[in-house]
């Protein structure tokens, strides 16, 4: 049960860790969903073709980094609205992966399967990456000078420029890190969790990751905790669906809504306190 | 700077537009107006599906029917995804205005909308897969998959060592109805059988969720799994393989899935029904009605995996054979929901 919960929480934790970095740099990434989807497809198809899971995971990360660059080029360089760019990226990802899938297996689809990575002490290796990621992201953001300038880019960009560091450059770097995490999350979803591939398989995890970052108050360890809690609630949901509890059989819809209800309650409990980065969602323009 | 953004937006939109992939061909005798005589004239047929046609399941089956209409009858065909009342209405009107003779909506949810739209387009036939309403130029054809699921239920309950069997699928009324057939079959063989039901919410593209729910069902001691997971089917089979339990295939014959856990499949043979429907429309003979396609018409089958047939006890096999005959002759009526 615990192994299952950990495994099925992996994509959400990884994607949320990426989103923390991006948001701390001042970018709200609606396109996270699309990046996960692209990562899922690139990872799976490449691993299938090359026969190497490592190459699959690696190229999924590369694809995520490239998409991070692409969206930052629009949002930071061209200073377009971040929500619009993200939405466009999601549509692009859904269309592109659907076409790729149909070219790969034919119009009416095919059930694809892939061998999982050999377990390491009983767990899939990606689980360890997900467990390590909050500590690494926390360290990078809070304990390095690079992290300091990233955080400043999200709080008060003029200060970063005054220190002689390019805000746009920091945002590019943060988006590449975030995109790579999303790509990895996607590959974990298709290879390690699903072991299969299909259209639209990201199923809202990217949006949930954005929500989880808010619940976790933009702090990596808290965000990871919130993501794990959602994972626990989800597992409980599937486990107890259709069972009577104290003689009462709750309706299915209640179980299915549970992860979201849980998320809402967490937000309610943690609603006050540290807020969002001050420059979140705003493009930085030196001239203004 | 702005034009670049617009360009990117257009690119994204055009790719999405491509998703409702067109399988256009020019008909052999094209150029004629719909609704006018001539038995061998080619027609225009549109298919609306609730999900991607690449799902290796429910939607893929309809798509293959459509391709057969194109290849064997020279029809001009097109298909797109349309879910939700607004989208369905738009798509139906669009195809009717473009002179399509037949618009197939692949699900019960298209039936009610068709009723509304059919009156405005008397030269177009609107047919939905399942649904209960009909009129002069709209109707429904329903596959009685519950019959195949009933036999699968018998086999599952007859062979289960734990006394627990499970159903895993997408949470929509038509799928719930097929599970009803499975449960009835299981209880007919073993009244005290415990049934575990796990449902994945719409839109049902979350393959990981199918795997997770299958694992949860096996945790509750289920040793036979019946699925309605479409593109998540492989995840169901793989979960079963991991835990050493057996599965049934659904919609298509999935017996030779590489996982090696599919003992039998409840199959819909949809092609003849699609071809007959298109032929009726082409000949101008279509009359709106609700048709039921079951084992009696050869549209539903239950196929045991030859490689695993020796695992099924002989006595149970003959029981299943007997039930199959009774279903085909109408002596045994398998329960189904109306929606």
Coordinates of C-alpha atoms in Angstrom, one line a residue, chain B residues 12 41 56 100 102 112 145 182 222 252 298:
Chain B
X12 CA -1.6 25.4 -31.6
X41 CA -24.7 6.1 -55.1
X56 CA -8.2 0.5 -28.8
X100 CA -23.9 14.4 -44.9
X102 CA -25.7 9.8 -42.2
X112 CA -31.4 13.1 -27.2
X145 CA -22.6 -6.4 -24.9
X182 CA -21.3 -9.5 -15.6
X222 CA -10.3 -10.2 -6.4
X252 CA -12.3 -6.3 -29.0
X298 CA -23.9 -12.5 -34.4

